[in-house]
Tab-separated table of C-alpha atoms and ligand atoms in Angstrom:
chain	number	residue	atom	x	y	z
Z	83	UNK	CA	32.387	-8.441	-13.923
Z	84	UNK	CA	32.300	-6.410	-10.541
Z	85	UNK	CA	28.705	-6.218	-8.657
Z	86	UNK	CA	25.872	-4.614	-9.950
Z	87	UNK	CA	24.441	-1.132	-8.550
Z	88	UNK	CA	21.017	-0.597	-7.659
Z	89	UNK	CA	19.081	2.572	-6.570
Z	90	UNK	CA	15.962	1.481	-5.379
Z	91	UNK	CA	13.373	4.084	-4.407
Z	92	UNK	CA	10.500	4.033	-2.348
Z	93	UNK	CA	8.309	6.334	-0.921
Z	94	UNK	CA	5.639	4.989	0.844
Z	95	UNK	CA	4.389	2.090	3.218
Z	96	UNK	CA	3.445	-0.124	1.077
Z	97	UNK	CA	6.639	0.036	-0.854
Z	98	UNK	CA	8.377	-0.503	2.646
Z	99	UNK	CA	7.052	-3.668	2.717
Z	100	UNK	CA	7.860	-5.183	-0.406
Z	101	UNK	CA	11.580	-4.035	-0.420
Z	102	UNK	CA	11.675	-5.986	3.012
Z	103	UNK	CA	11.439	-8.849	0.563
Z	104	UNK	CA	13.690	-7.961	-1.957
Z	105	UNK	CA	16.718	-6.133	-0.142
Z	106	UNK	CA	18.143	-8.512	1.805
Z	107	UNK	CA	18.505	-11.117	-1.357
Z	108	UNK	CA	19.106	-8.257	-3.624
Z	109	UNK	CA	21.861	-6.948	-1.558
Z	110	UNK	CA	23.848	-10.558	-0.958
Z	111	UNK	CA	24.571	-10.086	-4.998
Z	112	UNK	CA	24.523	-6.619	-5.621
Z	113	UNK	CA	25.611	-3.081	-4.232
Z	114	UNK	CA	21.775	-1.593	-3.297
Z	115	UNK	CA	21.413	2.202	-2.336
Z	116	UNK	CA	18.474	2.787	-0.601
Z	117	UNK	CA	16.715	5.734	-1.583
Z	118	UNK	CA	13.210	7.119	0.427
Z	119	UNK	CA	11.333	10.179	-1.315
Z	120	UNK	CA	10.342	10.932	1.870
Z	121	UNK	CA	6.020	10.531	0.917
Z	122	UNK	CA	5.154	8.999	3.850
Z	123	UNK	CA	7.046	10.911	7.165
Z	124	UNK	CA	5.084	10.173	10.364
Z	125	UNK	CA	6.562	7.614	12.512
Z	126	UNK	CA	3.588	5.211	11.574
Z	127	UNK	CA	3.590	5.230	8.142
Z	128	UNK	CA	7.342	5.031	7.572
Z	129	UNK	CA	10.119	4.409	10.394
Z	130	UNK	CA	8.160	1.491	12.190
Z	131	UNK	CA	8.199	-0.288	8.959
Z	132	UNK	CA	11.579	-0.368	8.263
Z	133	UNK	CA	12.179	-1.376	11.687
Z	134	UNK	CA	9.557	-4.452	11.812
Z	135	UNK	CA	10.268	-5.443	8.670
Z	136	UNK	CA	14.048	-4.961	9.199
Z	137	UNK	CA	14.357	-3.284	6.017
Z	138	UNK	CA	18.030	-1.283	6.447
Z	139	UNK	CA	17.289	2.500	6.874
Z	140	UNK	CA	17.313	4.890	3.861
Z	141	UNK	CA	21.089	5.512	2.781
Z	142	UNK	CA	19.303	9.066	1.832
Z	143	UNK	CA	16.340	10.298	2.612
Z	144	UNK	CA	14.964	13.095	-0.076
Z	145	UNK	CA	12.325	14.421	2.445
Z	146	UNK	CA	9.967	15.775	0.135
Z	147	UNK	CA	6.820	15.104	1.918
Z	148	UNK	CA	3.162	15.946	1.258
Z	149	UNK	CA	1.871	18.032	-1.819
Z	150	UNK	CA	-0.465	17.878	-5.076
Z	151	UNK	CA	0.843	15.147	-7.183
Z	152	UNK	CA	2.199	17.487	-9.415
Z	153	UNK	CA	4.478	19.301	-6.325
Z	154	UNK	CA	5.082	16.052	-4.963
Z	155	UNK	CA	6.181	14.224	-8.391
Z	156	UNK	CA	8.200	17.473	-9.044
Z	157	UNK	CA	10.181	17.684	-5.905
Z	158	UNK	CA	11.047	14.196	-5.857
Z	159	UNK	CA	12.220	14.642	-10.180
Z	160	UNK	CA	14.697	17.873	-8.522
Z	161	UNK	CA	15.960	16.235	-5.943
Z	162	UNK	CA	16.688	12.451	-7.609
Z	163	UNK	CA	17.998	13.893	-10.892
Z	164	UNK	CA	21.148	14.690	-9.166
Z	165	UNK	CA	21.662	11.919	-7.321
Z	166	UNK	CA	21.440	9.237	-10.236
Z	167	UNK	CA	23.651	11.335	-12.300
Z	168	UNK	CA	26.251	10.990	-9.793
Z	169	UNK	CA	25.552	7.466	-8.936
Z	170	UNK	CA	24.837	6.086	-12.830
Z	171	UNK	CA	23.966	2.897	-11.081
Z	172	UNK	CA	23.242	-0.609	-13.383
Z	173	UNK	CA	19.224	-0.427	-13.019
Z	174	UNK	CA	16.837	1.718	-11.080
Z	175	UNK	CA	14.099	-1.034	-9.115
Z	176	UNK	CA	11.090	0.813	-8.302
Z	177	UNK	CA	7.315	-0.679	-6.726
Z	178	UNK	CA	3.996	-0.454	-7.098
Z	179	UNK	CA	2.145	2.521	-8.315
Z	180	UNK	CA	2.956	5.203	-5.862
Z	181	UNK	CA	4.127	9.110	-6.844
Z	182	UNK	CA	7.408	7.634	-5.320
Z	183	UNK	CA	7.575	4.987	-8.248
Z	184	UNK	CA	6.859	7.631	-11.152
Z	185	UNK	CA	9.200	9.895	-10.054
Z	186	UNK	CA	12.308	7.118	-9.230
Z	187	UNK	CA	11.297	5.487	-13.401
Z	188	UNK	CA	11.015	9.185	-14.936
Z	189	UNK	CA	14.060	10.707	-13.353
Z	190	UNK	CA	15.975	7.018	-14.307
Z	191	UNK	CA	14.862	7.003	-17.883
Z	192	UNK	CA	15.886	10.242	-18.578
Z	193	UNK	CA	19.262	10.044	-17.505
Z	194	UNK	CA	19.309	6.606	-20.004
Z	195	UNK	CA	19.130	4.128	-16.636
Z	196	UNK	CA	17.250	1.047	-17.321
Z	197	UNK	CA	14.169	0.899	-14.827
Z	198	UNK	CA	13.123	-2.362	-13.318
Z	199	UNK	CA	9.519	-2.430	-11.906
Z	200	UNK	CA	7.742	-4.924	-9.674
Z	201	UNK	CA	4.492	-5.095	-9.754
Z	202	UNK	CA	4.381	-4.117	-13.697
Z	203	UNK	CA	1.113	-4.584	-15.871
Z	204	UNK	CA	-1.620	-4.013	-13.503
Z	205	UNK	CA	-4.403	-1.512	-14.651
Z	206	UNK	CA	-7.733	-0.568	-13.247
Z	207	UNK	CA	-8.275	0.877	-16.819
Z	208	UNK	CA	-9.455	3.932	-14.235
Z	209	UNK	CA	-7.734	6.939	-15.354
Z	210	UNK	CA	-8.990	8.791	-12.760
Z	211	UNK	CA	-6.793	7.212	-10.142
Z	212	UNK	CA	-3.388	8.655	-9.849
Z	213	UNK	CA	-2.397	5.263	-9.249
Z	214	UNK	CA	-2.995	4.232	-12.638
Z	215	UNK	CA	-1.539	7.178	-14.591
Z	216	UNK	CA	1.469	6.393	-12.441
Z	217	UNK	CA	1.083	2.230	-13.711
Z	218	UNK	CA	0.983	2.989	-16.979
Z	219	UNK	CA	3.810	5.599	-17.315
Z	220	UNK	CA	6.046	3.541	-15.358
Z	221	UNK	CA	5.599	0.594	-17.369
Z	222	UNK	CA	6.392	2.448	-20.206
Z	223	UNK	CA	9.582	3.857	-19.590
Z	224	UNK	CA	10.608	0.371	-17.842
Z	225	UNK	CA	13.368	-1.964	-19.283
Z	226	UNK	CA	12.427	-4.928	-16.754
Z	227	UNK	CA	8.609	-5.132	-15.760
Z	228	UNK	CA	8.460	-8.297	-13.191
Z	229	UNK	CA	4.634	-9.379	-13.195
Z	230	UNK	CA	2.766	-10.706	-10.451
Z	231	UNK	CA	0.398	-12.769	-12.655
Z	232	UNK	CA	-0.432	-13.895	-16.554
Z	233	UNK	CA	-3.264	-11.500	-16.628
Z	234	UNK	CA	-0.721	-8.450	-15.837
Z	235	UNK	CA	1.328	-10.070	-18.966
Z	236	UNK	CA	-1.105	-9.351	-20.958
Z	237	UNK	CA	-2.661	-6.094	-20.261
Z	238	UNK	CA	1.086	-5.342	-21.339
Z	239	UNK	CA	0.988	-7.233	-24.078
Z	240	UNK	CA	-2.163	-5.033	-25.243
Z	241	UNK	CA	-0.311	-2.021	-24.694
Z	242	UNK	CA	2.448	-3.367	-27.112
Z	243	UNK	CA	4.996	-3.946	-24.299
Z	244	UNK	CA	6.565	-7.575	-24.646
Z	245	UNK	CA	10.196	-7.416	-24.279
Z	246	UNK	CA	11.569	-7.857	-20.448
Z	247	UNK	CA	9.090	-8.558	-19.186
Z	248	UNK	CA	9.072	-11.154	-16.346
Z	249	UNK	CA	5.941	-13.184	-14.487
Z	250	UNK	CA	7.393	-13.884	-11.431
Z	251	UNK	CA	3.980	-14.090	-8.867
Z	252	UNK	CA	3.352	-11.158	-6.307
Z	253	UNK	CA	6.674	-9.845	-3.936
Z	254	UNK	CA	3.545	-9.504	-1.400
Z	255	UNK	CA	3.299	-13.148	-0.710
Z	256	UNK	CA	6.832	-13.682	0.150
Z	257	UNK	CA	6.763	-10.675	2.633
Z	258	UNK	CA	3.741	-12.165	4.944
Z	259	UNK	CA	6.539	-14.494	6.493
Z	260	UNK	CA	8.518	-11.535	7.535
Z	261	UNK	CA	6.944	-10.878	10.445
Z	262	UNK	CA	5.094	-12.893	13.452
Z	263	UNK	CA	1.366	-13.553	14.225
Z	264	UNK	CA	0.724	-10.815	17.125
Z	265	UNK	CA	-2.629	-12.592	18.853
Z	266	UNK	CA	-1.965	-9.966	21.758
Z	267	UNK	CA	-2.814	-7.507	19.029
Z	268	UNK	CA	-6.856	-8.518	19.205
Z	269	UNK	CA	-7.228	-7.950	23.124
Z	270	UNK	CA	-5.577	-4.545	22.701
Z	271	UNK	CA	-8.230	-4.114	20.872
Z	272	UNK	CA	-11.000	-5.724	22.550
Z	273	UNK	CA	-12.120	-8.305	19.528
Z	274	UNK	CA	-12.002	-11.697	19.261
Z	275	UNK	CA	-10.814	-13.949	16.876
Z	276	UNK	CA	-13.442	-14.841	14.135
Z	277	UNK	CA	-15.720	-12.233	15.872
Z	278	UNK	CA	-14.671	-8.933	13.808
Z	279	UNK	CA	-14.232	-7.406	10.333
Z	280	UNK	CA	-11.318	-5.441	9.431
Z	281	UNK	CA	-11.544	-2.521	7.388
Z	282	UNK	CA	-9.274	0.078	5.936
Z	283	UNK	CA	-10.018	3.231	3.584
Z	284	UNK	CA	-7.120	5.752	2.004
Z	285	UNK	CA	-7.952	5.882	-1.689
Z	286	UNK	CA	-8.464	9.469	-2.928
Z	287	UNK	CA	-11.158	7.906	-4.525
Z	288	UNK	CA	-12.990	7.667	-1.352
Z	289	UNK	CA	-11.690	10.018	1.206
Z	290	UNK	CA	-12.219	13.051	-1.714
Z	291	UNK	CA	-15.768	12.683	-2.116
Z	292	UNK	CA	-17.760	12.885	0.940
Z	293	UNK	CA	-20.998	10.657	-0.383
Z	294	UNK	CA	-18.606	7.849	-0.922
Z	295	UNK	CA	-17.119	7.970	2.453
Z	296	UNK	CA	-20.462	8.136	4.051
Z	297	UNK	CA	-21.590	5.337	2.228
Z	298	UNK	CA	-18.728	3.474	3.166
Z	299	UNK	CA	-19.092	4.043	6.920
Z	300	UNK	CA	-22.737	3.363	6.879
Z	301	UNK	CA	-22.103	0.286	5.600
Z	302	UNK	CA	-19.640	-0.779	8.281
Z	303	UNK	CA	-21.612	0.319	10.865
Z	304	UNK	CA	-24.632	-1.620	9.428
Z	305	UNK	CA	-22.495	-5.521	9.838
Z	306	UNK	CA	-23.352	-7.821	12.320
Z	307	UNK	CA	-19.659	-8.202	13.972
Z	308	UNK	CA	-17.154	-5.197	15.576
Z	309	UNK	CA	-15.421	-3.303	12.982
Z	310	UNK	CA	-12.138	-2.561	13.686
Z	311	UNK	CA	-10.613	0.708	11.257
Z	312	UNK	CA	-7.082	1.481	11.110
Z	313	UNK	CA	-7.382	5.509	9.764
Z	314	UNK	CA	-5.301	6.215	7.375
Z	315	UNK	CA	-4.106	9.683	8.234
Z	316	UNK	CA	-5.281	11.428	4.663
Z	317	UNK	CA	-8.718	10.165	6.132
Z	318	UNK	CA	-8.978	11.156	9.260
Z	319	UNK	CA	-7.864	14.436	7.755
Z	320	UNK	CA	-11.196	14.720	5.166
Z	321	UNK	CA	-13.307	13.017	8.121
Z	322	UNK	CA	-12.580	16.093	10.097
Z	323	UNK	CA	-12.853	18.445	7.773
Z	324	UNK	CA	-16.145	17.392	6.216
Z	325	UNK	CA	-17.462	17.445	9.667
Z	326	UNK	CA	-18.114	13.485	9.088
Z	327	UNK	CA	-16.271	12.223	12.395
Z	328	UNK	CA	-19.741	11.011	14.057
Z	329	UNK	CA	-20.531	8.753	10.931
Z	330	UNK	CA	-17.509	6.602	12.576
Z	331	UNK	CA	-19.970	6.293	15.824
Z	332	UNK	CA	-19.731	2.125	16.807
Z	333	UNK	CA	-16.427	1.813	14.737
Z	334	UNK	CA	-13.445	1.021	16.470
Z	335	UNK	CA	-11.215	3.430	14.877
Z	336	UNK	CA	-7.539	3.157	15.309
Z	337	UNK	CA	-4.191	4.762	14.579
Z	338	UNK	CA	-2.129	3.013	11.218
Z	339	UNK	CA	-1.180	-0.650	12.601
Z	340	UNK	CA	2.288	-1.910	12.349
Z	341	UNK	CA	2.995	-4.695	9.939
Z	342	UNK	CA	2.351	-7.736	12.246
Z	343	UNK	CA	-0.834	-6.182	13.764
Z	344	UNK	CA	-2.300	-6.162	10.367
Z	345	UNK	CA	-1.635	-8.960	9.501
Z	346	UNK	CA	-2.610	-10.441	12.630
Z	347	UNK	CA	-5.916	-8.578	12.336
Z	348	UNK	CA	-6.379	-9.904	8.382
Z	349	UNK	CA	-5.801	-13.770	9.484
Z	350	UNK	CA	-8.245	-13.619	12.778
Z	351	UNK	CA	-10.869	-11.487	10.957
Z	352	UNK	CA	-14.488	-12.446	9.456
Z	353	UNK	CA	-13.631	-10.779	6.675
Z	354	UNK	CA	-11.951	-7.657	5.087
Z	355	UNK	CA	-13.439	-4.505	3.707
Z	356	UNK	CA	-10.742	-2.186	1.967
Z	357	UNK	CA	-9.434	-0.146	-0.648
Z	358	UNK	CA	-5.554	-0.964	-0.300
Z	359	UNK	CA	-4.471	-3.211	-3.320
Z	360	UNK	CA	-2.338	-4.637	-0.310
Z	361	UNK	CA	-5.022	-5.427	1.828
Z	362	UNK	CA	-6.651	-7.536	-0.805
Z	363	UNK	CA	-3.759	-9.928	-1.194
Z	364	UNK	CA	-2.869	-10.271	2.117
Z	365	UNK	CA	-6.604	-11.095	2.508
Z	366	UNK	CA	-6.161	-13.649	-0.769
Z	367	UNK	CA	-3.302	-15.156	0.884
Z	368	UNK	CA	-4.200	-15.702	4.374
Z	369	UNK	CA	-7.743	-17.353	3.012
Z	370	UNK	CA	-9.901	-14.498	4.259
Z	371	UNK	CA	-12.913	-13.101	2.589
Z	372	UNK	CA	-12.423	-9.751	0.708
Z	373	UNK	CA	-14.781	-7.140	0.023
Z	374	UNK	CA	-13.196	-4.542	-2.140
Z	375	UNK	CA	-14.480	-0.695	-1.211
Z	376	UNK	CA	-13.946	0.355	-4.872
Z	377	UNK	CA	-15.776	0.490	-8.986
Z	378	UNK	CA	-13.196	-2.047	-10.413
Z	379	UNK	CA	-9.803	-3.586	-8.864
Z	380	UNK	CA	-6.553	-4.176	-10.948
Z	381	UNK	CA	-6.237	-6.867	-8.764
Z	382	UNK	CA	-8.567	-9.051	-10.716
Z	383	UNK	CA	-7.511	-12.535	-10.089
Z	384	UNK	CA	-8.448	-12.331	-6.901
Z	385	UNK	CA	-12.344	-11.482	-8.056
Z	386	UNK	CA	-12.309	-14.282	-10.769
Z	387	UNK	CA	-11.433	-16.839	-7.872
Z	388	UNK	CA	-14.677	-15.711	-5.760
Z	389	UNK	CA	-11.678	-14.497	-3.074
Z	390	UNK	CA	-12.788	-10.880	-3.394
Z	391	UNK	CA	-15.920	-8.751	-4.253
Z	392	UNK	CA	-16.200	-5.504	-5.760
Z	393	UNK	CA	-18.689	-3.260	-3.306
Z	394	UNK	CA	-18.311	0.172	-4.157
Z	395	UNK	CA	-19.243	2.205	-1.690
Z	396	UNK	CA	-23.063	2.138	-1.198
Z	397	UNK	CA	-23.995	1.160	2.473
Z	398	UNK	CA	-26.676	-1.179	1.543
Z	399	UNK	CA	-24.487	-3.140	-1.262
Z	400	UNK	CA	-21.763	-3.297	1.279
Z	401	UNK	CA	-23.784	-5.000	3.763
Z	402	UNK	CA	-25.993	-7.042	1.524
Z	403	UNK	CA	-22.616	-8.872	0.090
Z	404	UNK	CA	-21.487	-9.331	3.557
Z	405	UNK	CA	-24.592	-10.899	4.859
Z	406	UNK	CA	-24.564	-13.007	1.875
Z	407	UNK	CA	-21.045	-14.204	2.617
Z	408	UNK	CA	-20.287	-13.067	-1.603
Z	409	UNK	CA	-16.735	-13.365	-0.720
Z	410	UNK	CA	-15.103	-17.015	-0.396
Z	411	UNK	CA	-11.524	-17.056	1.485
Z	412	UNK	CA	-9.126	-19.988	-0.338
Z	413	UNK	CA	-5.973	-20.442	1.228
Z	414	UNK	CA	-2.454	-20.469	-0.571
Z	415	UNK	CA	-0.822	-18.478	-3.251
Z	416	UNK	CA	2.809	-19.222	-4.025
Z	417	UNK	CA	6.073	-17.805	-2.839
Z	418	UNK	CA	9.357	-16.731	-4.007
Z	419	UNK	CA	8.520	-13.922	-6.193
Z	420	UNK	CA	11.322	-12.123	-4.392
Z	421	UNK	CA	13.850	-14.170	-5.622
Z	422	UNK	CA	13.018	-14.421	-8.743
Z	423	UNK	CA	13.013	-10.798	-9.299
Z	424	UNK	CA	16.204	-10.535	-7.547
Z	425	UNK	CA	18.130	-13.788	-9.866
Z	426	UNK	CA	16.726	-12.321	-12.886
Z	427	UNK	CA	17.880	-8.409	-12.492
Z	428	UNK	CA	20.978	-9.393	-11.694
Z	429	UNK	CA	21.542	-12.278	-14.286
Z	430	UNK	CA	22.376	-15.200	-11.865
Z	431	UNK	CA	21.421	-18.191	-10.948
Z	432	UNK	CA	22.692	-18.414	-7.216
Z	433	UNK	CA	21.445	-15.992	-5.897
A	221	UD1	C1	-0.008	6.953	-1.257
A	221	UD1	C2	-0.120	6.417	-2.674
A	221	UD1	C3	-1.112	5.287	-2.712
A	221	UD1	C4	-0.770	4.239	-1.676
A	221	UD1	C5	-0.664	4.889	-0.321
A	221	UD1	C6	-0.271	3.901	0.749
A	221	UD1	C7	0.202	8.059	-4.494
A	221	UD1	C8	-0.481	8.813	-5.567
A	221	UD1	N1	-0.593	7.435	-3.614
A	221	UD1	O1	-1.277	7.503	-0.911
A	221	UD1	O2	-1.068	4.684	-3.989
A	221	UD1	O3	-1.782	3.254	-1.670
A	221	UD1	O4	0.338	5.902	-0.385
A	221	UD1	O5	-0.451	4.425	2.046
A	221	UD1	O6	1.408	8.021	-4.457
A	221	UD1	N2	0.136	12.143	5.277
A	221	UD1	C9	0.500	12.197	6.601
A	221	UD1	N3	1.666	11.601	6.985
A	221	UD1	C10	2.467	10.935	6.116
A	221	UD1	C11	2.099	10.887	4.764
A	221	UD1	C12	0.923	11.482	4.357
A	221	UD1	O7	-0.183	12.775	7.433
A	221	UD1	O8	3.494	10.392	6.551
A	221	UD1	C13	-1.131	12.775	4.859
A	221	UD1	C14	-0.948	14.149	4.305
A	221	UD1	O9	-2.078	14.900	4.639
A	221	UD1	C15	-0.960	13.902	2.805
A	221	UD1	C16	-1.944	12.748	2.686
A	221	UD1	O10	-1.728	11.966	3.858
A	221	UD1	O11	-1.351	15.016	2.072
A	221	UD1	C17	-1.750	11.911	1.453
A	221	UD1	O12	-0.427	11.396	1.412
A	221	UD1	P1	0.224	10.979	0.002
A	221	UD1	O13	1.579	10.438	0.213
A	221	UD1	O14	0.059	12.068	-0.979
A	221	UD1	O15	-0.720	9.806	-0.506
A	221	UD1	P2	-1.384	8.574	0.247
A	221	UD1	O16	-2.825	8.855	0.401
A	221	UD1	O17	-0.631	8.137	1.439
């Protein structure tokens, strides 16, 4: 039997960084095409990644850019449709939750390609997020759904989906040891180690509605430590355009960090206040305290294990769990998730 093809599509950062842990296995065994939607464009958000990370660049790049979801989904449907009709690879591998991810599993299922997704069976059991529209379609329509934990096997298994799917633990984990610490990162900065929180806030959730992001801010500003905040540039965008920017007075606000300085800035931190599904896990693994800017997490493992605390966004909640040290950081999740996704798609053992 000749090697396998892969299209694997990705979109934005956060996909970036788990196909830095999958490609270069993937590709020792199989023929990988790399496909970006073109979501995220700026510099920031897309090229440094792949550069950091060392993730090959995009064999095509669909450019489709911003939109509503519904533009954006669309675009990226037109423009893959084509392009796995004249590929007809073996499996489709998408990530995560993303518009990317819907669009790559819709426009594979309905040509008849199998999908494989990583990072299948996580729910919020929010329909309001896009994220978890996109989730649950995607999981739907997949063939292979690799799980990072039990608890994402069964909130499948609920939704009736048992066959192929795979718990192989969280691609996440095994991409932290891509990159290196970067302790020059905190005197760029002007923090010390152990003497800062990190915080980071994209979700639509919370950039959309203007009380939320106040009482997000508020609550920063109210800790007892530096807050360093990475803007995300969707909210930067509402910031300005809601007339909010002086709620960010005392924050040390920043341009999107590279991969290493984020990490970097997770491990030396007090603690972690964020909406990123990322963010929390990197937080899990590095043994850092996480208090999660949202309702409800699908991440929910990392609650039951005292690593993580839902705080919403009121200012006073925020800063009441954080003065009570709610959150306890625990050390040590496992790795190799990578691997196993890559052995099991392609149906050997050596890989
Ligand atoms: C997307 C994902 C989200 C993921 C996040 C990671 C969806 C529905 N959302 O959210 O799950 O957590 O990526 O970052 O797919 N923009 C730029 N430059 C860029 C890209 C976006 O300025 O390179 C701005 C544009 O104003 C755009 C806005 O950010 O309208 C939102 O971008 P979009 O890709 O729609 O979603 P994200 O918020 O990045």
């Amino acid at each position: 039997m000749g090697r396998l093809k892969v299209v694997t599509v990705v979109g934005a950062r956060p996909q970036f960084i788990k196909a830095a842990a999958v490609t270069p296995p993937l590709r020792r065994v199989a023929d990988e095409i790399l496909v970006h939607t073109g979501q995220h464009y700026d510099r920031e958000l897309s090229a440094a990644f792949f550069e950091e990370l060392g993730l090959p660049a995009p064999d095509v790049n669909l450019g489709v850019g911003s939109g509503t979801h519904g533009v954006q989904t669309g675009e990226m449907l037109r423009r893959l449709d084509p392009l796995l009709a004249a590929e007809r690879p073996d499996w489709v591998l998408v990530y995560g939750d993303t518009n990317s991810t819907l669009a790559g599993a819709l426009a594979a299922a309905k040509l008849g390609i199998p999908v494989a997704h990583v990072e299948a069976g996580l729910r919020s059991y929010n329909r309001a997020m896009p994220e978890e529209v996109n989730r649950v379609l995607v999981d739907h329509v997949a063939t292979r759904l690799y799980c990072p934990s039990e608890a994402a096997r069964e909130n499948l298994r609920r939704e009736g989906i048992t066959d192929g799917v795979r718990v192989v633990g969280d691609v996440l984990d095994d991409a932290l040891a891509l990159v290196p610490d970067r302790p020059e990162v905190l005197a760029a900065l002007g923090v010390e180690a152990g003497g800062y929180y990190l915080a980071t806030v994209h979700r639509q959730e919370n950039t959309d509605r203007p009380d939320r992001l106040v009482g997000i801010l508020r609550g920063l500003r109210a800790l007892d430590a530096p807050v360093v905040l990475p803007l995300h540039p969707r909210t930067r965008a509402r910031l300005e355009a809601a007339g909010l920017e002086r709620e960010t007075a005392g924050i040390r606000v920043v341009a999107p960090q590279p991969y290493g300085a984020t990490l970097t800035l997770v491990r030396h931190s007090r603690a972690v206040l964020t909406d990123s599904g990322g963010l929390q896990r990197e937080a899990g693994a590095l043994g850092i305290p996480c208090y999660v800017l949202r309702d409800e997490t699908e991440w929910t493992e990392l609650v039951a294990s005292g690593r993580a605390v839902l705080v919403g966004a009121d200012a006073d909640r925020i800063a009441a769990a954080v003065r009570a040290g709610a959150a306890r950081g625990q050390p040590g999740r496992g790795r190799g998730a990578a691997l196993a996704v890559v052995r099991d798609l392609v149906g050997v053992a050596d890989a």
